[in-house]
């Protein structure tokens, strides 16, 4: 009994420490922001316009993503074709795709000298500009259309197969199926999918940094960045950070009232249910068109990144390689921190039956990285040169951002392992490290590998707080890529983009694959 | 008469063949070990699973290529026979009009069917507000309303207790006798067959055997069947 108490204490201690650290980080940075914010000055006209633009672009991006996702998900749910599984897997890729890589690809297709505009000019039409509101929305739709499609596809897949058979045996037309089967499902899935996309777009800094800008297309986070880096007006930055935090928390609270769909990472791989009412030629043609359009929208920009990047990859300047090493180091530290925090919190939550611990760990999703970064900047600035802490802060914030996903993967797996084998392990006297090594780690191999891969890829591709802190010689790979683009060194930028893409995907593949091996 | 003329069904490694006839108005139990292909046989007759070779015929017309709704067949699945967001009346009404736009006369038919299965006054309740047995009755009311000459039961009463199950089987037998429909019912339990079935189809080793008289097959069971029953 003594040793059992000891073990529980150890899990409690680790979990308590992890939760305290997260709370201190979030609450501490918020206090710093609160203390520094210039409440008396209030929000100026440019601040209001940033708030309006943030809400406008998030709403538009979420609306467009969801509207296109519905017919695409329906097409995927009722058609079977070669490479269907591959396409659905690829739809999960934007989640771990570095924003800068996507931006490069989108510019190659939709940019000033991209495929679309070259065609327009060739036909004799005016080229369209990708910068500003439509650029931001386009990039967000690129990232979130696949996410929304997978979420909605999961809804379709969760309709029991017998319902479609019942519909077939009662002679339902496509309209009957839509009214009696699909609409009730969509009513329960769509609000959640919309809110998830809205939340993602609310705190997406790198897209606004590269595609937005100017007085008419500045988000709150971009305004924070400009206040810190260009005007060095910390009071204004802090005030804006408060506004951003308020928006994030309101949206997250709103989201909690709806059942948020899971990321749907395993969804859609079963053979699609045969649909008797959808065998009409017109419907087949529409679905085929939709699937081809969806695949092109996703694959064309990525292929352009590979094509444009290949020629320059061997002649990359040394500073890019060094930046890549820095990013690798940051990613590894972020992985270590995320795994330590997530395991401690999960163990605490499961062994002590404290489900709120898991909820607390999800806090990071409401606090935007840039807001936490602003707080840390305000705290560090009077004591030391923030530039020296750029990489540490980046790793820490990346870990915090990955934590909600880590907990979502680990918590259910650990409570499952304990529910199935906990009594057996207790009976055999497995506790402490023995339990960890012989029960938890083997049972958690897959979610652990997935979590590590996700964190590494997210951290590798992140362009957020590092822009607030980094000195000229402290760039991570995404920041270096941004600087190359700003200096119009497009060949180097394209090659750096390919390198970043390769590194992110390889890290994810190595960790995630490691989890599948011998599992 | 429902004729299965030398049909074979293939799903990956699994294959099932059948060459048998079902007489009108007969209640036939489909028995066999788990995974033998009992449900597959029903799915092929209903048109959910294609047959590789052979023909399925009803009164001389070929059903083989027809979509499920155009076959003279009602089917009750193991579960999900009802839409949870529709009340009992609407679930039954789907049997007449998938668009749910019914005439006053048709709604009267719906209420009569609900009355016949013993659900008078419960038409406005949704499936979640009714018991498992009552939900099975709703599905039966719909099948009754559709009045197809062949009814397929893929263990729809499997989750009910023994008493309730016997009650439902008696109801099925009564309805079949009133409407003259043939019934094909999958079961794990030989007692179900003994309770209401005229004949038994024994499915084992990739073959669905021709129907045998229930009393005969249980008084002199083939070896595989007696092994299955543990006697």
mmCIF file with all atom_site columns, C-alpha atoms in Angstrom, chain A residues 58-70 73 140 143-156 185-202 251 254-264 408:
data_model
loop_
_atom_site.group_PDB
_atom_site.id
_atom_site.type_symbol
_atom_site.label_atom_id
_atom_site.label_alt_id
_atom_site.label_comp_id
_atom_site.label_asym_id
_atom_site.label_entity_id
_atom_site.label_seq_id
_atom_site.pdbx_PDB_ins_code
_atom_site.Cartn_x
_atom_site.Cartn_y
_atom_site.Cartn_z
_atom_site.occupancy
_atom_site.B_iso_or_equiv
_atom_site.pdbx_formal_charge
_atom_site.auth_seq_id
_atom_site.auth_comp_id
_atom_site.auth_asym_id
_atom_site.auth_atom_id
_atom_site.pdbx_PDB_model_num
ATOM 1  C CA . UNK A 1 58  ? -12.299 34.822 -40.008 1.00 0.00 ? 58  UNK A CA 1
ATOM 2  C CA . UNK A 1 59  ? -16.019 34.800 -40.763 1.00 0.00 ? 59  UNK A CA 1
ATOM 3  C CA . UNK A 1 60  ? -15.508 34.808 -44.519 1.00 0.00 ? 60  UNK A CA 1
ATOM 4  C CA . UNK A 1 61  ? -12.804 32.127 -44.380 1.00 0.00 ? 61  UNK A CA 1
ATOM 5  C CA . UNK A 1 62  ? -14.942 29.882 -42.189 1.00 0.00 ? 62  UNK A CA 1
ATOM 6  C CA . UNK A 1 63  ? -18.067 30.405 -44.314 1.00 0.00 ? 63  UNK A CA 1
ATOM 7  C CA . UNK A 1 64  ? -16.324 29.726 -47.614 1.00 0.00 ? 64  UNK A CA 1
ATOM 8  C CA . UNK A 1 65  ? -14.410 26.715 -46.279 1.00 0.00 ? 65  UNK A CA 1
ATOM 9  C CA . UNK A 1 66  ? -17.540 25.106 -44.869 1.00 0.00 ? 66  UNK A CA 1
ATOM 10 C CA . UNK A 1 67  ? -19.682 25.901 -47.945 1.00 0.00 ? 67  UNK A CA 1
ATOM 11 C CA . UNK A 1 68  ? -17.226 24.211 -50.294 1.00 0.00 ? 68  UNK A CA 1
ATOM 12 C CA . UNK A 1 69  ? -16.548 21.411 -47.833 1.00 0.00 ? 69  UNK A CA 1
ATOM 13 C CA . UNK A 1 70  ? -20.177 20.205 -47.767 1.00 0.00 ? 70  UNK A CA 1
ATOM 14 C CA . UNK A 1 73  ? -17.390 15.742 -48.343 1.00 0.00 ? 73  UNK A CA 1
ATOM 15 C CA . UNK A 1 140 ? -7.212  30.333 -44.966 1.00 0.00 ? 140 UNK A CA 1
ATOM 16 C CA . UNK A 1 143 ? -5.712  25.417 -45.031 1.00 0.00 ? 143 UNK A CA 1
ATOM 17 C CA . UNK A 1 144 ? -9.225  24.917 -43.743 1.00 0.00 ? 144 UNK A CA 1
ATOM 18 C CA . UNK A 1 145 ? -11.207 23.524 -46.660 1.00 0.00 ? 145 UNK A CA 1
ATOM 19 C CA . UNK A 1 146 ? -9.484  20.142 -46.206 1.00 0.00 ? 146 UNK A CA 1
ATOM 20 C CA . UNK A 1 147 ? -9.951  20.317 -42.428 1.00 0.00 ? 147 UNK A CA 1
ATOM 21 C CA . UNK A 1 148 ? -13.641 21.194 -42.779 1.00 0.00 ? 148 UNK A CA 1
ATOM 22 C CA . UNK A 1 149 ? -14.068 18.486 -45.416 1.00 0.00 ? 149 UNK A CA 1
ATOM 23 C CA . UNK A 1 150 ? -12.638 15.851 -43.106 1.00 0.00 ? 150 UNK A CA 1
ATOM 24 C CA . UNK A 1 151 ? -14.801 16.969 -40.194 1.00 0.00 ? 151 UNK A CA 1
ATOM 25 C CA . UNK A 1 152 ? -17.949 16.860 -42.317 1.00 0.00 ? 152 UNK A CA 1
ATOM 26 C CA . UNK A 1 153 ? -16.921 13.610 -44.023 1.00 0.00 ? 153 UNK A CA 1
ATOM 27 C CA . UNK A 1 154 ? -16.724 12.076 -40.576 1.00 0.00 ? 154 UNK A CA 1
ATOM 28 C CA . UNK A 1 155 ? -20.312 13.143 -39.989 1.00 0.00 ? 155 UNK A CA 1
ATOM 29 C CA . UNK A 1 156 ? -21.343 11.343 -43.151 1.00 0.00 ? 156 UNK A CA 1
ATOM 30 C CA . UNK A 1 185 ? -26.371 15.163 -39.577 1.00 0.00 ? 185 UNK A CA 1
ATOM 31 C CA . UNK A 1 186 ? -25.211 18.488 -41.048 1.00 0.00 ? 186 UNK A CA 1
ATOM 32 C CA . UNK A 1 187 ? -27.231 20.439 -38.496 1.00 0.00 ? 187 UNK A CA 1
ATOM 33 C CA . UNK A 1 188 ? -25.239 18.806 -35.721 1.00 0.00 ? 188 UNK A CA 1
ATOM 34 C CA . UNK A 1 189 ? -21.824 18.900 -37.447 1.00 0.00 ? 189 UNK A CA 1
ATOM 35 C CA . UNK A 1 190 ? -21.740 22.296 -39.186 1.00 0.00 ? 190 UNK A CA 1
ATOM 36 C CA . UNK A 1 191 ? -21.735 24.711 -36.207 1.00 0.00 ? 191 UNK A CA 1
ATOM 37 C CA . UNK A 1 192 ? -18.736 22.907 -34.733 1.00 0.00 ? 192 UNK A CA 1
ATOM 38 C CA . UNK A 1 193 ? -16.865 22.806 -38.031 1.00 0.00 ? 193 UNK A CA 1
ATOM 39 C CA . UNK A 1 194 ? -17.550 26.509 -38.625 1.00 0.00 ? 194 UNK A CA 1
ATOM 40 C CA . UNK A 1 195 ? -16.296 27.446 -35.161 1.00 0.00 ? 195 UNK A CA 1
ATOM 41 C CA . UNK A 1 196 ? -13.146 25.344 -35.443 1.00 0.00 ? 196 UNK A CA 1
ATOM 42 C CA . UNK A 1 197 ? -12.206 27.088 -38.697 1.00 0.00 ? 197 UNK A CA 1
ATOM 43 C CA . UNK A 1 198 ? -13.185 30.478 -37.260 1.00 0.00 ? 198 UNK A CA 1
ATOM 44 C CA . UNK A 1 199 ? -10.912 29.897 -34.227 1.00 0.00 ? 199 UNK A CA 1
ATOM 45 C CA . UNK A 1 200 ? -8.010  28.820 -36.429 1.00 0.00 ? 200 UNK A CA 1
ATOM 46 C CA . UNK A 1 201 ? -8.358  31.937 -38.607 1.00 0.00 ? 201 UNK A CA 1
ATOM 47 C CA . UNK A 1 202 ? -8.728  34.217 -35.609 1.00 0.00 ? 202 UNK A CA 1
ATOM 48 C CA . UNK A 1 251 ? -14.946 32.312 -29.397 1.00 0.00 ? 251 UNK A CA 1
ATOM 49 C CA . UNK A 1 254 ? -18.970 29.851 -27.699 1.00 0.00 ? 254 UNK A CA 1
ATOM 50 C CA . UNK A 1 255 ? -17.339 26.771 -29.219 1.00 0.00 ? 255 UNK A CA 1
ATOM 51 C CA . UNK A 1 256 ? -17.734 24.855 -25.940 1.00 0.00 ? 256 UNK A CA 1
ATOM 52 C CA . UNK A 1 257 ? -21.521 25.147 -26.206 1.00 0.00 ? 257 UNK A CA 1
ATOM 53 C CA . UNK A 1 258 ? -21.375 23.062 -29.360 1.00 0.00 ? 258 UNK A CA 1
ATOM 54 C CA . UNK A 1 259 ? -19.984 19.580 -29.645 1.00 0.00 ? 259 UNK A CA 1
ATOM 55 C CA . UNK A 1 260 ? -16.656 20.292 -31.306 1.00 0.00 ? 260 UNK A CA 1
ATOM 56 C CA . UNK A 1 261 ? -15.795 17.623 -33.827 1.00 0.00 ? 261 UNK A CA 1
ATOM 57 C CA . UNK A 1 262 ? -12.554 15.768 -33.363 1.00 0.00 ? 262 UNK A CA 1
ATOM 58 C CA . UNK A 1 263 ? -9.775  16.469 -35.834 1.00 0.00 ? 263 UNK A CA 1
ATOM 59 C CA . UNK A 1 264 ? -10.968 13.379 -37.702 1.00 0.00 ? 264 UNK A CA 1
ATOM 60 C CA . UNK A 1 408 ? -6.594  14.925 -27.010 1.00 0.00 ? 408 UNK A CA 1
#
